Tab-separated table of C-alpha atoms (C1' of nucleotides) in Angstrom:
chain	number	residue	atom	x	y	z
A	1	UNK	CA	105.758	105.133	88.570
A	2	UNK	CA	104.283	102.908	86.215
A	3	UNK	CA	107.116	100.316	85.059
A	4	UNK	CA	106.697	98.267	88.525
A	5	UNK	CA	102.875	98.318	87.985
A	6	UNK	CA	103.455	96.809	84.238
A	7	UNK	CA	106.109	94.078	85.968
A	8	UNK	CA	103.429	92.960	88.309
A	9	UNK	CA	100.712	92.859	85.603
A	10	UNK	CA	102.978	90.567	83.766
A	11	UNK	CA	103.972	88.834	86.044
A	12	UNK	CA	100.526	88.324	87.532
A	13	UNK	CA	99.567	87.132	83.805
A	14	UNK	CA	102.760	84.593	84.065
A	15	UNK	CA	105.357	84.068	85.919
A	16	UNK	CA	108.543	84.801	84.357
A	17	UNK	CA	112.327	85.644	84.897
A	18	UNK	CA	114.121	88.717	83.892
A	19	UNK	CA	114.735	87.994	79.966
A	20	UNK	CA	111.191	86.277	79.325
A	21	UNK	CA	109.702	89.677	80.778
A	22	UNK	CA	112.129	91.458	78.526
A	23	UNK	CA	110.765	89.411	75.387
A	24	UNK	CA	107.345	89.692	76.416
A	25	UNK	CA	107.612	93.321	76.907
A	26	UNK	CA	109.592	93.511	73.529
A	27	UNK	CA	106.047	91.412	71.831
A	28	UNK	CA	103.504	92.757	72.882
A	29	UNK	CA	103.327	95.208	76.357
A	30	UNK	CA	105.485	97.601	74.512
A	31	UNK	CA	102.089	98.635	72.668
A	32	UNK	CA	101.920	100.687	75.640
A	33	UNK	CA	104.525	100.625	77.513
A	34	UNK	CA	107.926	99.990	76.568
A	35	UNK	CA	110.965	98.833	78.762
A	36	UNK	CA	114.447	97.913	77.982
A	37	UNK	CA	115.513	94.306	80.438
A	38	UNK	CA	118.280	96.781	81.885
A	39	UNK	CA	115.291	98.918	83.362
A	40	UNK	CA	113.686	95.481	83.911
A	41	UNK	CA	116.518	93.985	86.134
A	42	UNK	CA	116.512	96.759	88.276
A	43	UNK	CA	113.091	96.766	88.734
A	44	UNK	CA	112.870	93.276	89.761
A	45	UNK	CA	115.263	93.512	92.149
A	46	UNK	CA	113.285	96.741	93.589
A	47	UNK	CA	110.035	94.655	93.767
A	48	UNK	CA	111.960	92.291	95.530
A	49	UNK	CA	113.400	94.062	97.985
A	50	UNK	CA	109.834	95.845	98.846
A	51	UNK	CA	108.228	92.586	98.808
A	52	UNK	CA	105.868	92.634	96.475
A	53	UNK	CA	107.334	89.986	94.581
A	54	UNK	CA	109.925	86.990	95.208
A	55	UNK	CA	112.161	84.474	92.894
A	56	UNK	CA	110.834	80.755	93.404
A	57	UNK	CA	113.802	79.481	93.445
A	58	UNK	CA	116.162	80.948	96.132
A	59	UNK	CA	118.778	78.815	96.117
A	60	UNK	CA	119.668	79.596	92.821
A	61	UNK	CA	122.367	82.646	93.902
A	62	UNK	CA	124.993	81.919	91.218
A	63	UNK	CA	125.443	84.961	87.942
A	64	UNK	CA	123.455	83.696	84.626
A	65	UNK	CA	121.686	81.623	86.725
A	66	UNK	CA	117.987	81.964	85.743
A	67	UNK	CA	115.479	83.190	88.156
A	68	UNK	CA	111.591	83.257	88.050
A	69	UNK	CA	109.639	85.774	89.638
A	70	UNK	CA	105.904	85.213	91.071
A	71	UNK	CA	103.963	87.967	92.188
A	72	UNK	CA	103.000	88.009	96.433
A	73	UNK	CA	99.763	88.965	98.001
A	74	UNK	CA	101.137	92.955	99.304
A	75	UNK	CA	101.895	92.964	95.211
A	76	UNK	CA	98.727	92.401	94.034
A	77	UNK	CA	97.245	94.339	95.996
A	78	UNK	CA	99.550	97.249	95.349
A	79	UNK	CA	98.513	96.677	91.815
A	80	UNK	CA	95.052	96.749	93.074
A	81	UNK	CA	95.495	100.297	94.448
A	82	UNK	CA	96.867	101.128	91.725
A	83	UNK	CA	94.673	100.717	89.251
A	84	UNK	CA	92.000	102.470	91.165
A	85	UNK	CA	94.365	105.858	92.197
A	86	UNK	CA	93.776	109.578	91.134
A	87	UNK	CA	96.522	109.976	88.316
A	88	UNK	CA	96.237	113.095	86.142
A	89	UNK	CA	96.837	112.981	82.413
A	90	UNK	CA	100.982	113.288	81.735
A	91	UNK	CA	102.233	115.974	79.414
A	92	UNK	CA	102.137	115.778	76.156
A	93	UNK	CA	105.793	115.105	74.093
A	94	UNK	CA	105.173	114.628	70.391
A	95	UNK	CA	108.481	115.550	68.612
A	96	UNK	CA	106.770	115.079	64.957
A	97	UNK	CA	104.175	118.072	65.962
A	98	UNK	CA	106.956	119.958	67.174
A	99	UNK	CA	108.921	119.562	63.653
A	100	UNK	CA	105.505	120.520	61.949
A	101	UNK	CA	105.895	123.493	64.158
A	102	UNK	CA	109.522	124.009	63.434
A	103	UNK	CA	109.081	123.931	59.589
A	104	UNK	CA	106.188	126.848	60.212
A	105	UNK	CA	109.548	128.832	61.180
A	106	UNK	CA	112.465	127.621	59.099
A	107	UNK	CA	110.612	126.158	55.881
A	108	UNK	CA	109.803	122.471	55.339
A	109	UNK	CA	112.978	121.196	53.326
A	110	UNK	CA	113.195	117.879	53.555
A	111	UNK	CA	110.256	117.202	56.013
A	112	UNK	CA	108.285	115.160	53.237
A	113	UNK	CA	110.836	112.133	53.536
A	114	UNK	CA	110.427	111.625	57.304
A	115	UNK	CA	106.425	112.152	57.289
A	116	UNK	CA	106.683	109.261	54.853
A	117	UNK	CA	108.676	107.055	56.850
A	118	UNK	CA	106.547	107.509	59.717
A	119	UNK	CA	102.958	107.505	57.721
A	120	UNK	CA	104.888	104.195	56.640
A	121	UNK	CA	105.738	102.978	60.022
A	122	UNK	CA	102.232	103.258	61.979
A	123	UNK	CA	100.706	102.038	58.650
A	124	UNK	CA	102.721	98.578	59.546
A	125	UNK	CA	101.714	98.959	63.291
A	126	UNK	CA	98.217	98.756	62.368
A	127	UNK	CA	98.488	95.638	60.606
A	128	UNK	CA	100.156	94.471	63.221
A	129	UNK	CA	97.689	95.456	65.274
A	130	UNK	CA	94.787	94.248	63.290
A	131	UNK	CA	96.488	91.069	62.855
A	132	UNK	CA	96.051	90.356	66.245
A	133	UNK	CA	92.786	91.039	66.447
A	134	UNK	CA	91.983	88.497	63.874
A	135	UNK	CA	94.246	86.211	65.430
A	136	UNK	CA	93.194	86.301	69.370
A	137	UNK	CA	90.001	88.082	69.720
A	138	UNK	CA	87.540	86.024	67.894
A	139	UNK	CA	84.816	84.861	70.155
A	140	UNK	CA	85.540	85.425	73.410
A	141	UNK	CA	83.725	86.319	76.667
A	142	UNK	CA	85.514	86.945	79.580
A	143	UNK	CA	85.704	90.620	80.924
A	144	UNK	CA	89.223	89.970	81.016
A	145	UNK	CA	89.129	89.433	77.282
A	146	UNK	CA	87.155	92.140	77.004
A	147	UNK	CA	89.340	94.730	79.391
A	148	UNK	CA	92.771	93.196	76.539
A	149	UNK	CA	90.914	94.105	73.485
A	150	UNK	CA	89.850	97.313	74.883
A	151	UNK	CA	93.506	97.819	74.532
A	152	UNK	CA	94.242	96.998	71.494
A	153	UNK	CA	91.357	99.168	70.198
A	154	UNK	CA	92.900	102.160	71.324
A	155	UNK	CA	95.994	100.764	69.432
A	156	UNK	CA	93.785	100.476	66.536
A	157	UNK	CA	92.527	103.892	66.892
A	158	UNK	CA	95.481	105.911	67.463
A	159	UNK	CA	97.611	104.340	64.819
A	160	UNK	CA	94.183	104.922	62.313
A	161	UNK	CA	93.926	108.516	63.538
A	162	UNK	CA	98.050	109.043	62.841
A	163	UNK	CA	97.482	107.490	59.230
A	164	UNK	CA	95.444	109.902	58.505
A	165	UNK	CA	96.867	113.293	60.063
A	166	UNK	CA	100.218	112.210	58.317
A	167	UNK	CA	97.720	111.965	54.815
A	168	UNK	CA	96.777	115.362	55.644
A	169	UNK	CA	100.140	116.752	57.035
A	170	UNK	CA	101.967	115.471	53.340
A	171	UNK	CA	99.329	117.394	51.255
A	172	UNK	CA	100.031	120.428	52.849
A	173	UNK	CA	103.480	120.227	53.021
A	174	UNK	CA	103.985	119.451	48.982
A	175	UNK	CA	101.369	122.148	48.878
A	176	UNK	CA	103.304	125.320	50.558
A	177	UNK	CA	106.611	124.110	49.549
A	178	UNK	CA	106.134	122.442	45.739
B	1	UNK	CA	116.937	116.025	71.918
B	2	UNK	CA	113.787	117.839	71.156
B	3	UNK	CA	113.661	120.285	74.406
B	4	UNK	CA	116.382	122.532	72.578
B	5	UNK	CA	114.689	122.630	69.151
B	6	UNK	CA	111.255	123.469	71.130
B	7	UNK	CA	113.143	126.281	72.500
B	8	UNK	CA	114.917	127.721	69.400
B	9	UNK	CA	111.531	127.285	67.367
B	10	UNK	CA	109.935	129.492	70.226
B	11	UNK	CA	112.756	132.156	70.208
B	12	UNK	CA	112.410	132.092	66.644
B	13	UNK	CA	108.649	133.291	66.889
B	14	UNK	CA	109.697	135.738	69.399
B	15	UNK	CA	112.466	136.311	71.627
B	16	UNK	CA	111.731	136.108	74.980
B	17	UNK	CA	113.694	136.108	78.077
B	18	UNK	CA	113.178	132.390	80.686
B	19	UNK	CA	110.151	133.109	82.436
B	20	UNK	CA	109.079	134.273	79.383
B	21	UNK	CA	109.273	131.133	77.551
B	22	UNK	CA	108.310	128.984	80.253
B	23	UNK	CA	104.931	131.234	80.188
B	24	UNK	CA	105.081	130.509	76.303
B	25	UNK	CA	105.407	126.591	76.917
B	26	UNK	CA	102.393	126.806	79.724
B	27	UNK	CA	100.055	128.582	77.217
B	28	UNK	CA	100.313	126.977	74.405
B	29	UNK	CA	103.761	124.853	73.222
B	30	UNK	CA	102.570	122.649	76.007
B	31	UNK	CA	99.940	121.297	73.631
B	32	UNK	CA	102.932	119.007	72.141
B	33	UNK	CA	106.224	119.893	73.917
B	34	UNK	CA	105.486	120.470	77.729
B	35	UNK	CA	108.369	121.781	79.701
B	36	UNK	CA	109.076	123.259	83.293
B	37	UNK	CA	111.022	126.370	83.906
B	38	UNK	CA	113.887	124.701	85.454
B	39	UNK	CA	113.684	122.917	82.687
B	40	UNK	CA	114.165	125.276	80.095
B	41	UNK	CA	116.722	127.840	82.526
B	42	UNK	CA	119.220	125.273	82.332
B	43	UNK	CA	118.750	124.464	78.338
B	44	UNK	CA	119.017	128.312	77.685
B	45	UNK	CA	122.546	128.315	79.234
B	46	UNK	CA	123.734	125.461	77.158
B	47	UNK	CA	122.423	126.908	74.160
B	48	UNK	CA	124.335	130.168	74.466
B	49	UNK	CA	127.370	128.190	75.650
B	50	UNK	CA	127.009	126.308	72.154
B	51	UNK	CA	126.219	129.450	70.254
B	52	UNK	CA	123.114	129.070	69.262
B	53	UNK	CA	121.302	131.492	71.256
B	54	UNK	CA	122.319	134.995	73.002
B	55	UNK	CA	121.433	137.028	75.710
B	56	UNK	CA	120.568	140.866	74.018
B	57	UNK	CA	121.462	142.519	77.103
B	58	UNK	CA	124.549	140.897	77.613
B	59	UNK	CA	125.741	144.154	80.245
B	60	UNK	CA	122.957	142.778	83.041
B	61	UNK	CA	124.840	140.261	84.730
B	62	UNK	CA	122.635	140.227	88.040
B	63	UNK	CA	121.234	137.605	89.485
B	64	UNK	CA	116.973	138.587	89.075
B	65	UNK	CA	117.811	140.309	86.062
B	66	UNK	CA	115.755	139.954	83.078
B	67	UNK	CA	118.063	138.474	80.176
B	68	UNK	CA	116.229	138.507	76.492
B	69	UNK	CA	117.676	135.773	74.550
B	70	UNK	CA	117.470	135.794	70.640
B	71	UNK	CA	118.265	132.971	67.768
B	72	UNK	CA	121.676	133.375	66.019
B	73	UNK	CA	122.495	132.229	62.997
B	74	UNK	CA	124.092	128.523	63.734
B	75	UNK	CA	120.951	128.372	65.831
B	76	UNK	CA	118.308	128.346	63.301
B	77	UNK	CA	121.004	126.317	61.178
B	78	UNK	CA	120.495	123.608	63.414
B	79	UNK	CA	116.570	123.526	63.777
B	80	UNK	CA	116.583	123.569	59.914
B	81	UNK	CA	119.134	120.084	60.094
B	82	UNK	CA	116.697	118.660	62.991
B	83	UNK	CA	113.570	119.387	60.994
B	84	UNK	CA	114.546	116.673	58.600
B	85	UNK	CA	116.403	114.440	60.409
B	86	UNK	CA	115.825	110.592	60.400
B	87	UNK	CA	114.008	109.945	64.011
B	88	UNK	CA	112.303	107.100	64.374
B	89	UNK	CA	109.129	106.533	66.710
B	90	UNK	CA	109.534	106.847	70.117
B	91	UNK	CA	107.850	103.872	71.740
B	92	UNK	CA	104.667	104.741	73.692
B	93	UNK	CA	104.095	104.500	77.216
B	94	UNK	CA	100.507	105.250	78.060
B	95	UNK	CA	99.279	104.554	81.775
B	96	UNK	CA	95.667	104.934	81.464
B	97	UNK	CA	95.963	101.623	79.155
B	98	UNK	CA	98.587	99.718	81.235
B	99	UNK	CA	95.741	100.295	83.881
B	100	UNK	CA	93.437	98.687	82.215
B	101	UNK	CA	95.477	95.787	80.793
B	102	UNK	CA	96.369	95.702	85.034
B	103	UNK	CA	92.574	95.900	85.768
B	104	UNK	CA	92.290	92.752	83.641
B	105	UNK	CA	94.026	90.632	85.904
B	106	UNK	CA	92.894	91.974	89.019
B	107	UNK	CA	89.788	93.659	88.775
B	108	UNK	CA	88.285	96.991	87.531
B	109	UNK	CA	87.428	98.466	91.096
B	110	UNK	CA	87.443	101.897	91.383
B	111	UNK	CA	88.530	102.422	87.486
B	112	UNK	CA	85.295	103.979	86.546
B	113	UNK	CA	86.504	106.855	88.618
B	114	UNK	CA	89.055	107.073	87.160
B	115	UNK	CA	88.264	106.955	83.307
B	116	UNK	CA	85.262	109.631	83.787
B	117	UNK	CA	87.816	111.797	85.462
B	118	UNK	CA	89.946	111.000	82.372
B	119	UNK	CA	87.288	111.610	79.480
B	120	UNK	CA	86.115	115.200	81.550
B	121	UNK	CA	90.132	116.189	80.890
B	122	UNK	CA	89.859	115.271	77.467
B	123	UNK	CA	86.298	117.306	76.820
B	124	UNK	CA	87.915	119.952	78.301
B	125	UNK	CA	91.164	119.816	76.258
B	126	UNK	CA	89.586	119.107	72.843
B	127	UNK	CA	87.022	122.667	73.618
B	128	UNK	CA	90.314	124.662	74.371
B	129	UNK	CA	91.449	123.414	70.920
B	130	UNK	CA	88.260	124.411	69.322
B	131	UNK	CA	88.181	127.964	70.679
B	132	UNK	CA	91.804	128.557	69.341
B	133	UNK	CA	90.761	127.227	66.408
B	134	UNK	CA	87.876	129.318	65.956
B	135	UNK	CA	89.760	132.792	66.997
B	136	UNK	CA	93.197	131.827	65.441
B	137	UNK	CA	92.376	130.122	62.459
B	138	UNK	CA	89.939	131.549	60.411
B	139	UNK	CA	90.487	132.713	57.001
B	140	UNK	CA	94.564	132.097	57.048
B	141	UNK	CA	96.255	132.053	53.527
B	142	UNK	CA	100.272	131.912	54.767
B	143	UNK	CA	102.251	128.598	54.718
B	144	UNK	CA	103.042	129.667	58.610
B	145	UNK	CA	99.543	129.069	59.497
B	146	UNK	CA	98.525	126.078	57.701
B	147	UNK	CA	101.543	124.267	59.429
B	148	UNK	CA	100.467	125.723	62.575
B	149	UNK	CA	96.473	124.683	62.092
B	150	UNK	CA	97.956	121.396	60.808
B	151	UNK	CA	99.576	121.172	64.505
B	152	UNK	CA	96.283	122.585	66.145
B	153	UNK	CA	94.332	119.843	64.288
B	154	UNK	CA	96.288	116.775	65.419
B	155	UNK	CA	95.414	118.285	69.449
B	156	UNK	CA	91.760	118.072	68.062
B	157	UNK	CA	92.065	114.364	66.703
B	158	UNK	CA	94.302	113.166	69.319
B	159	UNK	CA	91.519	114.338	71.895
B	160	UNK	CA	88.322	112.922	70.016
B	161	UNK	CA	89.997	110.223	69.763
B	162	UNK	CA	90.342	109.502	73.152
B	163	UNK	CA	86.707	111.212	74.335
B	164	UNK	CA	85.487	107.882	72.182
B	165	UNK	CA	87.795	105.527	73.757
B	166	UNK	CA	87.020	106.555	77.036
B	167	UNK	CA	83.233	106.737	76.592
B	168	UNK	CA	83.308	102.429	74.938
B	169	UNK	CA	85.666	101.594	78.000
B	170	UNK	CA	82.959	103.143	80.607
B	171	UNK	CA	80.355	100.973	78.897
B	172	UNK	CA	82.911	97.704	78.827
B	173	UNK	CA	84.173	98.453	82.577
B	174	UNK	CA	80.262	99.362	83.826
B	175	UNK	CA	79.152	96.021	81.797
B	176	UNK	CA	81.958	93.435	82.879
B	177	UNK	CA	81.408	94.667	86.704
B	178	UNK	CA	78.306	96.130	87.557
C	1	DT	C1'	108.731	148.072	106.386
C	2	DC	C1'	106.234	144.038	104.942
C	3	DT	C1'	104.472	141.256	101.526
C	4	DC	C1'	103.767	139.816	96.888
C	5	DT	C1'	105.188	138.973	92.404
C	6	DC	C1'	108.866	138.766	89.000
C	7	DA	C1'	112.910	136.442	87.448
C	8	DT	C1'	116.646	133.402	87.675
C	9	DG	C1'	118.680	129.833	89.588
C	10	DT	C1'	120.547	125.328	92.679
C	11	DA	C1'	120.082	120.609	94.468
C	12	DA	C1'	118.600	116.056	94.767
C	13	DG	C1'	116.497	112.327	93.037
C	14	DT	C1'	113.990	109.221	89.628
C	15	DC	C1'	113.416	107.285	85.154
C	16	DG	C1'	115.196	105.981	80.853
C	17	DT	C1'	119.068	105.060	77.408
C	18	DT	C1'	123.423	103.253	75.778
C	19	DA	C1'	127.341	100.595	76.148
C	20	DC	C1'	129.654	97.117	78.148
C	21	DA	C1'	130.765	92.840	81.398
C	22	DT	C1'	130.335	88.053	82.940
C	23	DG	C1'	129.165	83.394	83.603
C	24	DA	C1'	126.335	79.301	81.824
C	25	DT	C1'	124.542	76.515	78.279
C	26	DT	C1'	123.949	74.901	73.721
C	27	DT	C1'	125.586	73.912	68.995
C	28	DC	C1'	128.861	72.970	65.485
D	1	DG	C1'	137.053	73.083	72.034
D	2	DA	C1'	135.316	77.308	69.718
D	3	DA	C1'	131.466	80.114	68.820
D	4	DA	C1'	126.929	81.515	69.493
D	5	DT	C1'	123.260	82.249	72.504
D	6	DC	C1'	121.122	82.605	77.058
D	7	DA	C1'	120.702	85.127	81.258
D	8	DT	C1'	121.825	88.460	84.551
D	9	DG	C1'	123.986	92.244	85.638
D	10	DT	C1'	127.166	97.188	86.132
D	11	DA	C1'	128.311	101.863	84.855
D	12	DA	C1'	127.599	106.243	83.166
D	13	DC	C1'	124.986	109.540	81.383
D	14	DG	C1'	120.985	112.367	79.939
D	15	DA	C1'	116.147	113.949	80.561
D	16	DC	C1'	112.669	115.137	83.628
D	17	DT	C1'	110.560	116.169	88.277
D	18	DT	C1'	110.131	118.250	92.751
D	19	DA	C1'	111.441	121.211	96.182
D	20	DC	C1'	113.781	124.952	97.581
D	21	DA	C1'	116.895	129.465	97.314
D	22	DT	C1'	117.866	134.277	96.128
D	23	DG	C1'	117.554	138.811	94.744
D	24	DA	C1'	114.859	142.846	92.602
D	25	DG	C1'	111.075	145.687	92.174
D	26	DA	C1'	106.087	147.172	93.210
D	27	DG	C1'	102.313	148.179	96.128
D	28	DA	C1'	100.019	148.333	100.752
DNA sequence: TCTCTCATGTAAGTCGTTACATGATTTC
DNA sequence: GAAATCATGTAACGACTTACATGAGAGA
């Protein structure tokens, strides 16, 4: 239940129509949460419907006609209720750790190319990452500021700690299987 | 498509009939493939009905009765192709940082709640890890085990990881509203 | 016999992915 | 006027979740 919760935090942020909250989700909420504009259509027209949000302007009915969603009050304060709610931690899913586990069984062939592409992969998400640290979170004050770069630390983190568990991961595996 | 492999890497190590394996996934596959039993029922059947997997006792046709399924040999073919098959990243979707990002724009009221109850999960996680660690994984020589530890130790990063996340966004969430 | 646990399963619904459809606007 | 792009949408499927159903055996 979280996709309607990121709409309405992006929403609240800036108020957008379908395809500007795909792109924006596309630059830079995928980071942490990731949504395609099909799942994005349906949702607005969900949030609609429920009343949490509504397009400006209504007379605008025709198809490829572009509409621009603002969040209402019963929205943000969903969001509000939200944020605050008992949620427990969701499952882990990490297919890479179940390969490593895989290989334990049926040998490693191979396995070296694809923990190279991903050790290569996060390596460009950090600098991505880092980039835009340098680039938007120089001198600032606000807690809201503050509560975005939180954020993108954990970015930071997670993409260091992956680095270097994939380091690790491609010494042993050239190790066991030379 | 990583339920099935999760499954025949699991039969692999031992075959096991459903309940079995769902008691498997529970104690410790869960760490980086979670699944439910209704889950895994239904993925059994297809992979006998692909040929991948059978049923030892193939006489018991009963509904209740225990069936012990074991890997044949197309099945452990196929891990082997999956193990080093091009995937690419799946994109993340973490809710404990959406919240924040949402607690940005409209306050961080209640979220301290929230985030301790978070970082006690994690504590308690990352000393499960630790104990397995320190009965499973001493003095181990076989390529088996290394790739297993190598799995055990990602649980143990991923979780310190977020213990120090957690404990700088209490400070930041305590500081920006106090 | 009643209840509990074991073991397998069905049903319904939500969320996410992939492929395609359609009209409007801009650009050459 | 043709082609590319913008913008919104439909359809179908697969993965996962939640709740419930059913029968077998074990113990009180």
């Amino acid at each position: 239940m979280s996709l309607p919760h990121a709409i309405l935090t992006a929403l609240i942020e800036k108020p957008s129509s379908g395809l500007e909250l795909a792109r924006r989700f596309d630059r830079s909420i995928r980071y942490f949460w990731s949504a395609t504009h099909q799942q994005i259509y349906r949702e607005l027209k969900q949030l609609e419907q429920a009343g949490l949000i509504r397009a400006r302007d209504e007379e605008v009915v025709a198809q490829g006609q572009r509409k621009t969603y603002e969040v209402l009050g019963p929205g943000r304060e969903e969001l509000k209720r939200w944020v605050s709610a008992a949620q427990d931690l969701k499952p882990t899913r990490d297919p890479m750790l179940l390969r490593v586990r895989a290989a334990a069984v049926v040998g490693v062939d191979g396995l070296t190319g694809e923990l190279e592409h991903h050790l290569a992969q996060h390596k460009r998400q950090l600098e991505e990452y880092l980039e835009i640290e340098r680039r938007d979170f120089v001198d600032y004050t606000t807690a809201e500021t503050r509560l975005q770069h939180l954020v993108l630390r954990a970015g930071v983190g997670l993409e260091t700690f992956w680095i270097e568990w994939l380091t690790v991961a491609l010494d042993t595996v050239r190790d066991v299987a030379p």
